[in-house]
mmCIF file with all atom_site columns, C-alpha atoms in Angstrom:
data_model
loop_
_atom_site.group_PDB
_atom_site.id
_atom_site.type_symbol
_atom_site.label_atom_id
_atom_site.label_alt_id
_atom_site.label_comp_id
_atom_site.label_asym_id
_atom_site.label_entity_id
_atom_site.label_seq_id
_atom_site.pdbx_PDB_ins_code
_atom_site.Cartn_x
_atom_site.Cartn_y
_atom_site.Cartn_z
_atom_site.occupancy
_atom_site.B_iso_or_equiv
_atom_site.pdbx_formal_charge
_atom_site.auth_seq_id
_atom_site.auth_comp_id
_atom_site.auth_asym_id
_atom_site.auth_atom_id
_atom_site.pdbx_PDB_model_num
ATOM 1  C CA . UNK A 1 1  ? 26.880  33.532  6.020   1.00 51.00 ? 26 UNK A CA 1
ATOM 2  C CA . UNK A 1 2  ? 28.255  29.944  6.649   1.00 55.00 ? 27 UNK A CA 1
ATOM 3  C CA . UNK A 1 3  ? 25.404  29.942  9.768   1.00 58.00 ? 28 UNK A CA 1
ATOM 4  C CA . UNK A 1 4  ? 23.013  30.805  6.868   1.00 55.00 ? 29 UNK A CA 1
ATOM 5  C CA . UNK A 1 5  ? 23.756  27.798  4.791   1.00 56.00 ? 30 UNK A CA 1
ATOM 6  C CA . UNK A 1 6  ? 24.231  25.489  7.532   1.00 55.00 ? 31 UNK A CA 1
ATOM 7  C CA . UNK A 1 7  ? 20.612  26.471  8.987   1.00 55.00 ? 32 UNK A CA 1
ATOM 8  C CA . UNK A 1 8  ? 18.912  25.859  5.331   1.00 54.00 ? 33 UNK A CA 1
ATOM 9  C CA . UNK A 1 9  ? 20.637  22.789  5.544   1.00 54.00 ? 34 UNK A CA 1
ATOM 10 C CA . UNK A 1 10 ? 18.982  21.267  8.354   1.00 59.00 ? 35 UNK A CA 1
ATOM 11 C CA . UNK A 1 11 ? 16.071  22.226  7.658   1.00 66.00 ? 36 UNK A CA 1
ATOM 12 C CA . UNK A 1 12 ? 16.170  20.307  4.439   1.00 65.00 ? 37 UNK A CA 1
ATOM 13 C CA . UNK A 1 13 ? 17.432  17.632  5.950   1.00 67.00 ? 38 UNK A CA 1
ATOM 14 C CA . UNK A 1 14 ? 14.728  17.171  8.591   1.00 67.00 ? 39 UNK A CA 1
ATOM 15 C CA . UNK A 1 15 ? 11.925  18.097  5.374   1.00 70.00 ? 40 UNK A CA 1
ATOM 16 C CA . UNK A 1 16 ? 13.463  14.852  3.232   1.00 69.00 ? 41 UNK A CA 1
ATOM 17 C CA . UNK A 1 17 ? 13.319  12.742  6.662   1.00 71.00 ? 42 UNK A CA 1
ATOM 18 C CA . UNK A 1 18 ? 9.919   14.101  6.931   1.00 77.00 ? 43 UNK A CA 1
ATOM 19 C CA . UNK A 1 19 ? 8.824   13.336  3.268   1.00 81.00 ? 44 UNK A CA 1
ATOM 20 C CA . UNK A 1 20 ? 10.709  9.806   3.983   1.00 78.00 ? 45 UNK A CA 1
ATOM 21 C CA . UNK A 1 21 ? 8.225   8.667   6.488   1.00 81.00 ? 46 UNK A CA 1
ATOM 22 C CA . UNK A 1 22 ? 5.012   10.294  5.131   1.00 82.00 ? 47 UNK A CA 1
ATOM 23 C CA . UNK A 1 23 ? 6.777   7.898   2.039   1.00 81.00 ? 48 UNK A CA 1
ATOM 24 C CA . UNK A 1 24 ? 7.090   4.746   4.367   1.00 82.00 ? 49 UNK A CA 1
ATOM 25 C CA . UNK A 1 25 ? 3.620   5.635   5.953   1.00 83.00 ? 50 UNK A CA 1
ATOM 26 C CA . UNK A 1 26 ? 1.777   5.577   2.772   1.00 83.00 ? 51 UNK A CA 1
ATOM 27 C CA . UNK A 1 27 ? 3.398   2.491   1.150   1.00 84.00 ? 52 UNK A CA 1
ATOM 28 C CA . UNK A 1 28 ? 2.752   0.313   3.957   1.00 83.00 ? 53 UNK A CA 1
ATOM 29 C CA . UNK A 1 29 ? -0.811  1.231   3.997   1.00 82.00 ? 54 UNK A CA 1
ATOM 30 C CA . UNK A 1 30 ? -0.440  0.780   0.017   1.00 84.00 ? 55 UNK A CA 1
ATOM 31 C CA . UNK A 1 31 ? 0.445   -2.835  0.597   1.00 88.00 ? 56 UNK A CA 1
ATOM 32 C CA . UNK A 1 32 ? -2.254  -3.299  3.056   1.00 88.00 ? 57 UNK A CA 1
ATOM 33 C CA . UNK A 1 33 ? -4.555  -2.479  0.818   1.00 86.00 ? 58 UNK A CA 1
ATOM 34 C CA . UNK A 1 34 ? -3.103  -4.627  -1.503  1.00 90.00 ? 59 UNK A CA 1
ATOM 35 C CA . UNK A 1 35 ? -3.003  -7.186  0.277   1.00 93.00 ? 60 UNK A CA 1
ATOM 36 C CA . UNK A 1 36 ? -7.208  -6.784  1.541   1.00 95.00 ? 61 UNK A CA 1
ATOM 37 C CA . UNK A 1 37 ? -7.946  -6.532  -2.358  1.00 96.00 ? 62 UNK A CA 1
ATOM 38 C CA . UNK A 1 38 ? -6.113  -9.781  -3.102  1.00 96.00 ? 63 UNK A CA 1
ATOM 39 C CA . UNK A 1 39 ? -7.591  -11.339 -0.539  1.00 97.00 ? 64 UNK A CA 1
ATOM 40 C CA . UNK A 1 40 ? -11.579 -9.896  -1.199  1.00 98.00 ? 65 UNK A CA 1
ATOM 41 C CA . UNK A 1 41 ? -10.792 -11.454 -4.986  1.00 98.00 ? 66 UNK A CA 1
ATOM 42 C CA . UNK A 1 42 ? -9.627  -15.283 -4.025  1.00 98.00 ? 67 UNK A CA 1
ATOM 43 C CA . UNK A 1 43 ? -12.445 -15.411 -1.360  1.00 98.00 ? 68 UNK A CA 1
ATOM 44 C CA . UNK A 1 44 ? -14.802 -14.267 -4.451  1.00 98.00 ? 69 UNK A CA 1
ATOM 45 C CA . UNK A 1 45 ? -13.343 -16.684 -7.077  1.00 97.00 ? 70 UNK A CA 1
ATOM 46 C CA . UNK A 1 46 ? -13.800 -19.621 -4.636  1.00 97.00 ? 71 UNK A CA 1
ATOM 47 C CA . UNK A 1 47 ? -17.424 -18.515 -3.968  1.00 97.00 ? 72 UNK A CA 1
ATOM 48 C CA . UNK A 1 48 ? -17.777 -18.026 -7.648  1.00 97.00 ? 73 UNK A CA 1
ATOM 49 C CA . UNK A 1 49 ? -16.086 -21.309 -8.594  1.00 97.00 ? 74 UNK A CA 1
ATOM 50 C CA . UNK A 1 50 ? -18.241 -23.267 -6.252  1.00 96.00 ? 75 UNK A CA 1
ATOM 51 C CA . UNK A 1 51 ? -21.294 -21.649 -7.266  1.00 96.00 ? 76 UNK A CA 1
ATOM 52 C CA . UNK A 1 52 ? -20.635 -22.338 -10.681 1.00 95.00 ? 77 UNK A CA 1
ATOM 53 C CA . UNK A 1 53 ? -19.413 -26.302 -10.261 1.00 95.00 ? 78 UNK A CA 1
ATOM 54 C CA . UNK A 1 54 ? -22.728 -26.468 -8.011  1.00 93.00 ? 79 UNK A CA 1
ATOM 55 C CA . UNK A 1 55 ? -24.941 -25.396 -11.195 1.00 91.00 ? 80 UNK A CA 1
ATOM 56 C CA . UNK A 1 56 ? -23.016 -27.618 -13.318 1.00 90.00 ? 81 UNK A CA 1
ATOM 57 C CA . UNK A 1 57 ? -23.175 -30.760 -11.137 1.00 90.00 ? 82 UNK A CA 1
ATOM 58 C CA . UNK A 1 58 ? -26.761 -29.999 -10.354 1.00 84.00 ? 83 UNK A CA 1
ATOM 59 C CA . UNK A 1 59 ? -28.137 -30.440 -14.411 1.00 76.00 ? 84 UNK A CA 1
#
């Protein structure tokens, strides 16, 4: 009976290590992402804010 336990015990174990790393996995691609996005929008706010002092300074 102990045996029982003990198996059912590991096992868990090695599922919440599992779930751990799928976690880690999918928060570092998460703040990839993240950090693309952030990236994409200041490269189009500097396009956007040179466009726009171009069309001011050109009237």
């Amino acid at each position: 009976m102990a045996n029982k336990y003990s198996k059912s015990n590991t096992s868990r174990k090695a599922a919440e290590e599992k779930t751990m790393q799928d976690y880690e996995e999918r928060r570092k691609r998460l703040n990839r992402g993240a950090k693309i996005m952030a990236l994409i929008l200041v490269a189009t706010m500097i396009v956007f804010y040179v466009i726009s002092a171009g069309l001011f300074l050109w009237e």
